[in-house]
């Protein structure tokens, strides 16, 4: 496949991610921060996000498994996750976290468990998508092309 | 003959005659003695007898007379000398007393006679007083009757009761046989028998009004005696040969409401009268007395007054009922209107959000679509979609603007802006359309127009654009000229705008803009409708031009908000028209850079473009956001130190750091505490770094807390690159930044 086609596919794919709400404007900001002095900025941040989120999700699963659930701790974890996801623009994860926090305030264990499932699901989805995205980028770079800049005017 | 001292009687004693004399004298003496006793007895009985001593005298006289006669008894036979002496003494005394009495009586008898005369006189007087008292009593009774009648009549405000009561009371007071009231009919040509005293249901008996007897009664305000045979008095069939009693008739003025004019109160020419007829009992030989006639007259007047009061009351009650009905209706209408307004507001509020969201999605995606590769047909389709949706978005915004203007919730966004630039931009926008229509547009700005002004730039431009747009829209050919100048006070007062009272002041001026076109013009009667919502001049030319009809209405409201006035002058159809508006703008102070707009002007070419070497400390517990923020700052050229906890932050912070960005939306951790501690650490102001909080909370409490602990700024997450750039430049310029949250 030639570079132009690959670039076109990348652009389409990225657009689809935005359309479907997986990513929001914040992700674009990250991409803008990437320049010659910082060529892998986005990948670094996203990798950090993945590590952070895995840990947080494990902590959350354990915390909700307890006999007496410490909602304060759960809330703190969810808050962290929300912060991270909004920093990189993972919109759906962030929204799921917001809903999660509401149920934490109500101390509703059933709903919290449901939310946790939801968050996990969203997280894996967006992780999948981002990994695909990065793979496409690597392919383009390997083929000698440059990654096209996204310009979205809303 | 023996000689004795006895005295011999005059003549020899005749035995029989002597006996008679003897007896008579005896009786005389008896009478004479008993008369004074009787007198004394009776005088003692009566209390009033003025002449007591006369009585004594008289008594003495009588007693002595009696004594004389008694002693006389002894002189009939031979008597001694003593007896003679006693006799003589008695006689002498008697003579004396009787003479004295006679003399006394001469004085007394005239007095006694005059007493009698006085008695007669007093008796006459008493009779006279009795008569007068009878009269007064009658009058007083009449007066009482009148008062009572008046009270009865005036105690009710019901017409029928008044009249009925009058007749009943009059009948009772004057002991009438019959009493009747004749009222004029609607036509005014007849009198109809309306009320009678005895007959319960008066038959609708009418008499023509112009009978001579009736005229006679109507022409005088007094009660007039009329013949019992005249038609108004013949109420009962004449039974037998009874003598009908005397009949009196009196007029009762009927005051129409419209007669209550103070000035013509004495004028009675157009009055209507009713006739009251009163009949005395037949066969009673009673006559009408003067006081009775007076009573009747007074009553007739009172009845007139009572009737007029009743009429007024009826009128006012009717008016009050009408008002109450109207009130209820108005209240209902008001409540309905309020409900309608609330419904409309709710609807608009919903429309605001619900309609804008999809609208923007459509516009955004269409513009995105434009960027992609499309076939020419597809491109055409996409452009049409974009144009239509833009139009729709404008329409929605217009309607929402209008509703916000109506509510009064619209506020002007005041700011300093370049006045001339606004006009030039309008010109640029309008030139393409004008050139298509081959219209020539000219702009003429007065030289004394200030370069910068304070006002709502966006809305001013909207107004000018709308007015100029209208000029272009409705002109098929010719030219459009736009003039703008500072309005002086003389030219401010326009005869067409009498309610517009401009008050110029020192740091404000009035901008006057005139847009003249050579188009179809407007007929003068359409001008007032121009500024009303949704109304359009009903000519075929305008109807095809489209538009919602809201433009001028919105312009008018904007102009009013800017304390100005807008109007249209035209010389008639076909002669073009001129739209003129005046608005109040402020004059900025001598160019002071720091006073330039406080609105964040996000333009990547202004402000500091590189903050190279700026030392910034970022404190954030969340690794990912920490990294993102660092990335942002590094991209802008700053030197970034990171801290992941408050302790670390306090440990690391030094006077080299110019800015500290800390995340304060972490629950449980008090970012505010750190701010306080930093303040304490750096006492000198110029050494202390600027502390700015990053938060995702949009509530006022967060902002207030930050200000309280002495932070220099608050930024709302998420932060874009441009935002960070402008924030930093503002911060460094002004050393304070509080973003409107």
CSV table of N, CA and C in Angstrom, one decimal, chain B residues 481-590:
chain,number,residue,atom,x,y,z
B,481,UNK,N,-25.3,54.7,0.0
B,481,UNK,CA,-24.3,55.6,0.7
B,481,UNK,C,-24.4,55.4,2.2
B,482,UNK,N,-23.3,55.2,2.8
B,482,UNK,CA,-23.2,55.1,4.3
B,482,UNK,C,-22.4,56.2,4.8
B,483,UNK,N,-23.0,57.0,5.7
B,483,UNK,CA,-22.3,58.1,6.3
B,483,UNK,C,-22.3,57.9,7.8
B,484,UNK,N,-21.2,58.2,8.4
B,484,UNK,CA,-21.1,58.1,9.9
B,484,UNK,C,-20.4,59.4,10.4
B,485,UNK,N,-21.0,60.0,11.5
B,485,UNK,CA,-20.4,61.1,12.1
B,485,UNK,C,-20.8,61.2,13.5
B,486,UNK,N,-20.1,62.1,14.2
B,486,UNK,CA,-20.5,62.4,15.6
B,486,UNK,C,-21.7,63.3,15.6
B,487,UNK,N,-22.7,62.9,16.3
B,487,UNK,CA,-23.9,63.8,16.3
B,487,UNK,C,-23.8,64.9,17.4
B,488,UNK,N,-24.0,66.1,16.9
B,488,UNK,CA,-23.9,67.2,17.9
B,488,UNK,C,-25.3,67.4,18.5
B,489,UNK,N,-25.4,68.1,19.6
B,489,UNK,CA,-26.6,68.1,20.4
B,489,UNK,C,-27.8,68.7,19.6
B,490,UNK,N,-27.5,69.7,18.7
B,490,UNK,CA,-28.7,70.3,17.9
B,490,UNK,C,-29.3,69.2,17.0
B,491,UNK,N,-28.4,68.5,16.3
B,491,UNK,CA,-28.9,67.5,15.4
B,491,UNK,C,-29.4,66.3,16.1
B,492,UNK,N,-29.2,66.2,17.4
B,492,UNK,CA,-29.7,65.0,18.1
B,492,UNK,C,-31.2,65.0,18.3
B,493,UNK,N,-31.7,66.3,18.5
B,493,UNK,CA,-33.1,66.4,18.8
B,493,UNK,C,-33.8,66.4,17.4
B,494,UNK,N,-34.4,65.3,17.1
B,494,UNK,CA,-35.1,65.1,15.8
B,494,UNK,C,-36.6,65.2,16.0
B,495,UNK,N,-37.3,65.9,15.2
B,495,UNK,CA,-38.7,66.0,15.4
B,495,UNK,C,-39.4,64.7,15.2
B,496,UNK,N,-38.8,63.8,14.6
B,496,UNK,CA,-39.4,62.4,14.4
B,496,UNK,C,-39.3,61.6,15.6
B,497,UNK,N,-38.4,62.0,16.5
B,497,UNK,CA,-38.2,61.2,17.7
B,497,UNK,C,-38.4,62.0,18.9
B,498,UNK,N,-39.6,62.4,19.2
B,498,UNK,CA,-39.8,63.3,20.3
B,498,UNK,C,-39.5,62.8,21.7
B,499,UNK,N,-39.6,61.4,21.8
B,499,UNK,CA,-39.3,60.9,23.1
B,499,UNK,C,-37.8,60.6,23.3
B,500,UNK,N,-37.0,60.9,22.3
B,500,UNK,CA,-35.6,60.6,22.5
B,500,UNK,C,-34.9,61.8,23.0
B,501,UNK,N,-34.4,61.7,24.2
B,501,UNK,CA,-33.8,62.8,24.8
B,501,UNK,C,-32.3,62.5,25.1
B,502,UNK,N,-31.5,62.8,24.2
B,502,UNK,CA,-30.1,62.5,24.4
B,502,UNK,C,-29.4,63.3,25.5
B,503,UNK,N,-28.6,62.7,26.3
B,503,UNK,CA,-27.9,63.4,27.3
B,503,UNK,C,-26.4,63.2,27.1
B,504,UNK,N,-25.8,64.1,26.4
B,504,UNK,CA,-24.4,63.8,26.1
B,504,UNK,C,-23.6,64.1,27.4
B,505,UNK,N,-22.5,63.4,27.5
B,505,UNK,CA,-21.6,63.6,28.7
B,505,UNK,C,-20.2,63.6,28.2
B,506,UNK,N,-19.3,63.8,29.2
B,506,UNK,CA,-17.9,64.0,28.9
B,506,UNK,C,-17.3,62.8,28.2
B,507,UNK,N,-17.4,61.7,28.7
B,507,UNK,CA,-16.6,60.6,28.0
B,507,UNK,C,-17.5,59.7,27.2
B,508,UNK,N,-18.6,60.3,26.6
B,508,UNK,CA,-19.4,59.6,25.7
B,508,UNK,C,-19.8,60.4,24.6
B,509,UNK,N,-20.1,59.8,23.4
B,509,UNK,CA,-20.5,60.6,22.3
B,509,UNK,C,-21.6,59.8,21.6
B,510,UNK,N,-22.3,60.5,20.7
B,510,UNK,CA,-23.4,59.9,20.0
B,510,UNK,C,-22.9,59.7,18.5
B,511,UNK,N,-23.0,58.4,18.1
B,511,UNK,CA,-22.6,58.1,16.7
B,511,UNK,C,-23.8,58.1,15.9
B,512,UNK,N,-23.8,58.8,14.8
B,512,UNK,CA,-25.0,58.9,13.9
B,512,UNK,C,-24.6,58.3,12.6
B,513,UNK,N,-25.4,57.3,12.2
B,513,UNK,CA,-25.1,56.6,10.9
B,513,UNK,C,-26.3,56.7,10.0
B,514,UNK,N,-26.1,57.1,8.8
B,514,UNK,CA,-27.2,57.2,7.8
B,514,UNK,C,-26.9,56.4,6.6
B,515,UNK,N,-27.9,55.5,6.3
B,515,UNK,CA,-27.7,54.7,5.1
B,515,UNK,C,-28.8,55.0,4.1
B,516,UNK,N,-28.4,55.6,3.0
B,516,UNK,CA,-29.3,56.0,2.0
B,516,UNK,C,-29.3,55.1,0.8
B,517,UNK,N,-30.5,54.7,0.4
B,517,UNK,CA,-30.5,53.8,-0.8
B,517,UNK,C,-31.4,54.4,-1.8
B,518,UNK,N,-31.3,53.9,-3.0
B,518,UNK,CA,-32.2,54.5,-4.1
B,518,UNK,C,-33.1,53.4,-4.6
B,519,UNK,N,-33.6,52.6,-3.7
B,519,UNK,CA,-34.5,51.5,-4.0
B,519,UNK,C,-35.9,51.8,-4.1
B,520,UNK,N,-36.7,50.8,-3.9
B,520,UNK,CA,-38.2,51.0,-4.1
B,520,UNK,C,-38.8,51.9,-3.1
B,521,UNK,N,-38.2,52.1,-2.0
B,521,UNK,CA,-38.8,53.0,-1.0
B,521,UNK,C,-39.9,52.3,-0.2
B,522,UNK,N,-40.5,53.0,0.7
B,522,UNK,CA,-41.5,52.5,1.5
B,522,UNK,C,-42.6,53.5,1.6
B,523,UNK,N,-43.9,53.1,1.6
B,523,UNK,CA,-45.0,54.1,1.8
B,523,UNK,C,-45.0,54.5,3.2
B,524,UNK,N,-45.4,55.7,3.5
B,524,UNK,CA,-45.3,56.2,4.9
B,524,UNK,C,-46.1,55.4,5.9
B,525,UNK,N,-47.2,54.8,5.5
B,525,UNK,CA,-48.0,54.2,6.5
B,525,UNK,C,-47.4,52.8,6.9
B,526,UNK,N,-46.4,52.3,6.1
B,526,UNK,CA,-45.8,51.1,6.5
B,526,UNK,C,-44.6,51.3,7.5
B,527,UNK,N,-44.2,52.5,7.6
B,527,UNK,CA,-43.0,52.8,8.4
B,527,UNK,C,-43.1,52.3,9.8
B,528,UNK,N,-44.2,52.5,10.5
B,528,UNK,CA,-44.3,52.1,11.9
B,528,UNK,C,-44.2,50.6,12.0
B,529,UNK,N,-44.7,49.9,11.0
B,529,UNK,CA,-44.7,48.4,11.1
B,529,UNK,C,-43.3,47.8,10.9
B,530,UNK,N,-42.4,48.6,10.3
B,530,UNK,CA,-41.1,48.1,10.0
B,530,UNK,C,-40.4,47.5,11.2
B,531,UNK,N,-40.5,48.2,12.3
B,531,UNK,CA,-39.8,47.7,13.5
B,531,UNK,C,-40.5,46.7,14.3
B,532,UNK,N,-41.7,46.3,13.9
B,532,UNK,CA,-42.3,45.3,14.7
B,532,UNK,C,-41.9,43.9,14.2
B,533,UNK,N,-42.0,43.0,15.1
B,533,UNK,CA,-41.5,41.7,14.8
B,533,UNK,C,-42.3,41.0,13.8
B,534,UNK,N,-41.7,40.3,12.9
B,534,UNK,CA,-42.4,39.4,12.0
B,534,UNK,C,-43.3,40.0,11.0
B,535,UNK,N,-43.4,41.4,11.0
B,535,UNK,CA,-44.2,42.1,10.1
B,535,UNK,C,-43.4,42.5,8.9
B,536,UNK,N,-43.9,42.4,7.7
B,536,UNK,CA,-43.1,42.9,6.6
B,536,UNK,C,-44.0,43.7,5.8
B,537,UNK,N,-43.5,44.7,5.1
B,537,UNK,CA,-44.2,45.6,4.2
B,537,UNK,C,-44.8,44.7,3.1
B,538,UNK,N,-46.1,44.8,2.9
B,538,UNK,CA,-46.8,43.9,2.0
B,538,UNK,C,-46.6,44.3,0.6
B,539,UNK,N,-45.5,44.2,0.1
B,539,UNK,CA,-45.3,44.4,-1.4
B,539,UNK,C,-44.7,43.2,-2.0
B,540,UNK,N,-45.0,42.9,-3.2
B,540,UNK,CA,-44.5,41.6,-3.7
B,540,UNK,C,-42.9,41.6,-3.8
B,541,UNK,N,-42.4,42.8,-4.0
B,541,UNK,CA,-40.9,42.9,-4.1
B,541,UNK,C,-40.3,42.4,-2.8
B,542,UNK,N,-40.8,42.9,-1.7
B,542,UNK,CA,-40.2,42.5,-0.4
B,542,UNK,C,-40.5,41.0,-0.1
B,543,UNK,N,-41.6,40.6,-0.5
B,543,UNK,CA,-42.0,39.2,0.0
B,543,UNK,C,-41.0,38.2,-0.7
B,544,UNK,N,-40.5,38.5,-1.8
B,544,UNK,CA,-39.6,37.5,-2.4
B,544,UNK,C,-38.2,37.6,-1.9
B,545,UNK,N,-37.9,38.6,-1.1
B,545,UNK,CA,-36.6,38.7,-0.7
B,545,UNK,C,-36.2,37.9,0.5
B,546,UNK,N,-37.2,37.2,1.1
B,546,UNK,CA,-36.9,36.3,2.2
B,546,UNK,C,-36.6,37.0,3.4
B,547,UNK,N,-36.1,36.4,4.4
B,547,UNK,CA,-35.8,37.0,5.7
B,547,UNK,C,-37.0,36.8,6.6
B,548,UNK,N,-36.7,36.8,7.8
B,548,UNK,CA,-37.7,36.5,8.8
B,548,UNK,C,-38.5,37.7,9.3
B,549,UNK,N,-38.1,38.9,8.9
B,549,UNK,CA,-38.8,40.1,9.3
B,549,UNK,C,-38.4,40.4,10.7
B,550,UNK,N,-37.3,39.8,11.2
B,550,UNK,CA,-36.9,40.1,12.6
B,550,UNK,C,-35.8,41.1,12.6
B,551,UNK,N,-35.1,41.3,11.5
B,551,UNK,CA,-33.9,42.0,11.5
B,551,UNK,C,-34.0,43.4,12.1
B,552,UNK,N,-35.0,44.2,11.6
B,552,UNK,CA,-35.1,45.5,12.1
B,552,UNK,C,-35.6,45.6,13.5
B,553,UNK,N,-36.4,44.6,13.9
B,553,UNK,CA,-36.9,44.6,15.3
B,553,UNK,C,-35.7,44.4,16.2
B,554,UNK,N,-34.8,43.5,15.8
B,554,UNK,CA,-33.6,43.3,16.7
B,554,UNK,C,-32.8,44.5,16.7
B,555,UNK,N,-32.6,45.1,15.5
B,555,UNK,CA,-31.7,46.3,15.5
B,555,UNK,C,-32.3,47.3,16.4
B,556,UNK,N,-33.6,47.5,16.4
B,556,UNK,CA,-34.2,48.5,17.2
B,556,UNK,C,-33.9,48.3,18.7
B,557,UNK,N,-34.0,47.0,19.0
B,557,UNK,CA,-33.7,46.7,20.4
B,557,UNK,C,-32.3,46.9,20.8
B,558,UNK,N,-31.4,46.5,19.9
B,558,UNK,CA,-30.0,46.8,20.2
B,558,UNK,C,-29.7,48.3,20.3
B,559,UNK,N,-30.3,49.0,19.4
B,559,UNK,CA,-30.1,50.5,19.4
B,559,UNK,C,-30.6,51.1,20.7
B,560,UNK,N,-31.8,50.5,21.1
B,560,UNK,CA,-32.4,51.0,22.4
B,560,UNK,C,-31.5,50.7,23.6
B,561,UNK,N,-30.9,49.5,23.6
B,561,UNK,CA,-30.0,49.1,24.6
B,561,UNK,C,-28.8,50.0,24.7
B,562,UNK,N,-28.4,50.5,23.5
B,562,UNK,CA,-27.3,51.4,23.4
B,562,UNK,C,-27.7,52.9,23.6
B,563,UNK,N,-28.9,53.0,24.2
B,563,UNK,CA,-29.5,54.3,24.5
B,563,UNK,C,-29.5,55.2,23.3
B,564,UNK,N,-30.0,54.6,22.2
B,564,UNK,CA,-30.1,55.4,21.0
B,564,UNK,C,-31.5,55.3,20.4
B,565,UNK,N,-31.5,55.7,19.1
B,565,UNK,CA,-32.8,55.7,18.4
B,565,UNK,C,-32.6,55.4,17.0
B,566,UNK,N,-33.5,54.7,16.4
B,566,UNK,CA,-33.4,54.3,15.0
B,566,UNK,C,-34.7,54.6,14.3
B,567,UNK,N,-34.6,55.2,13.1
B,567,UNK,CA,-35.8,55.5,12.3
B,567,UNK,C,-35.5,55.5,10.8
B,568,UNK,N,-36.6,55.5,10.1
B,568,UNK,CA,-36.5,55.5,8.6
B,568,UNK,C,-37.2,56.7,8.1
B,569,UNK,N,-36.5,57.4,7.1
B,569,UNK,CA,-37.1,58.5,6.4
B,569,UNK,C,-37.3,58.1,5.0
B,570,UNK,N,-38.4,58.5,4.5
B,570,UNK,CA,-38.6,58.2,3.1
B,570,UNK,C,-39.4,59.3,2.4
B,571,UNK,N,-39.3,59.4,1.1
B,571,UNK,CA,-40.1,60.4,0.5
B,571,UNK,C,-41.2,59.8,-0.3
B,572,UNK,N,-41.4,58.5,-0.1
B,572,UNK,CA,-42.5,57.8,-0.7
B,572,UNK,C,-42.0,56.7,-1.6
B,573,UNK,N,-43.0,56.0,-2.2
B,573,UNK,CA,-42.7,54.8,-2.9
B,573,UNK,C,-41.9,55.2,-4.2
B,574,UNK,N,-40.9,54.4,-4.4
B,574,UNK,CA,-40.1,54.7,-5.6
B,574,UNK,C,-39.0,55.7,-5.5
B,575,UNK,N,-39.0,56.3,-4.3
B,575,UNK,CA,-38.0,57.4,-4.1
B,575,UNK,C,-36.9,57.0,-3.2
B,576,UNK,N,-36.7,55.7,-2.9
B,576,UNK,CA,-35.7,55.3,-2.0
B,576,UNK,C,-36.0,55.7,-0.5
B,577,UNK,N,-35.1,55.3,0.4
B,577,UNK,CA,-35.3,55.7,1.8
B,577,UNK,C,-34.0,55.7,2.5
B,578,UNK,N,-34.0,56.4,3.6
B,578,UNK,CA,-32.8,56.6,4.4
B,578,UNK,C,-33.1,56.0,5.8
B,579,UNK,N,-32.2,55.1,6.2
B,579,UNK,CA,-32.3,54.6,7.5
B,579,UNK,C,-31.3,55.3,8.4
B,580,UNK,N,-31.7,55.8,9.5
B,580,UNK,CA,-30.8,56.6,10.4
B,580,UNK,C,-30.9,56.0,11.8
B,581,UNK,N,-29.7,55.8,12.4
B,581,UNK,CA,-29.7,55.5,13.8
B,581,UNK,C,-28.6,56.2,14.5
B,582,UNK,N,-28.9,56.5,15.8
B,582,UNK,CA,-28.0,57.2,16.7
B,582,UNK,C,-27.7,56.2,17.9
B,583,UNK,N,-26.5,56.0,18.2
B,583,UNK,CA,-26.2,55.2,19.4
B,583,UNK,C,-25.2,55.9,20.2
B,584,UNK,N,-25.2,55.5,21.5
B,584,UNK,CA,-24.3,56.2,22.4
B,584,UNK,C,-23.1,55.3,22.6
B,585,UNK,N,-21.9,55.8,22.4
B,585,UNK,CA,-20.7,55.0,22.6
B,585,UNK,C,-19.8,55.7,23.6
B,586,UNK,N,-18.9,55.0,24.2
B,586,UNK,CA,-18.0,55.6,25.1
B,586,UNK,C,-16.7,56.0,24.4
B,587,UNK,N,-16.0,56.9,25.0
B,587,UNK,CA,-14.7,57.3,24.4
B,587,UNK,C,-13.6,56.7,25.3
B,588,UNK,N,-12.8,56.0,24.8
B,588,UNK,CA,-11.7,55.4,25.6
B,588,UNK,C,-10.8,56.4,26.1
B,589,UNK,N,-10.1,56.2,27.2
B,589,UNK,CA,-9.1,57.2,27.7
B,589,UNK,C,-7.9,57.1,26.8
B,590,UNK,N,-7.0,58.0,27.0
B,590,UNK,CA,-5.9,58.1,26.1
B,590,UNK,C,-5.2,56.8,26.2
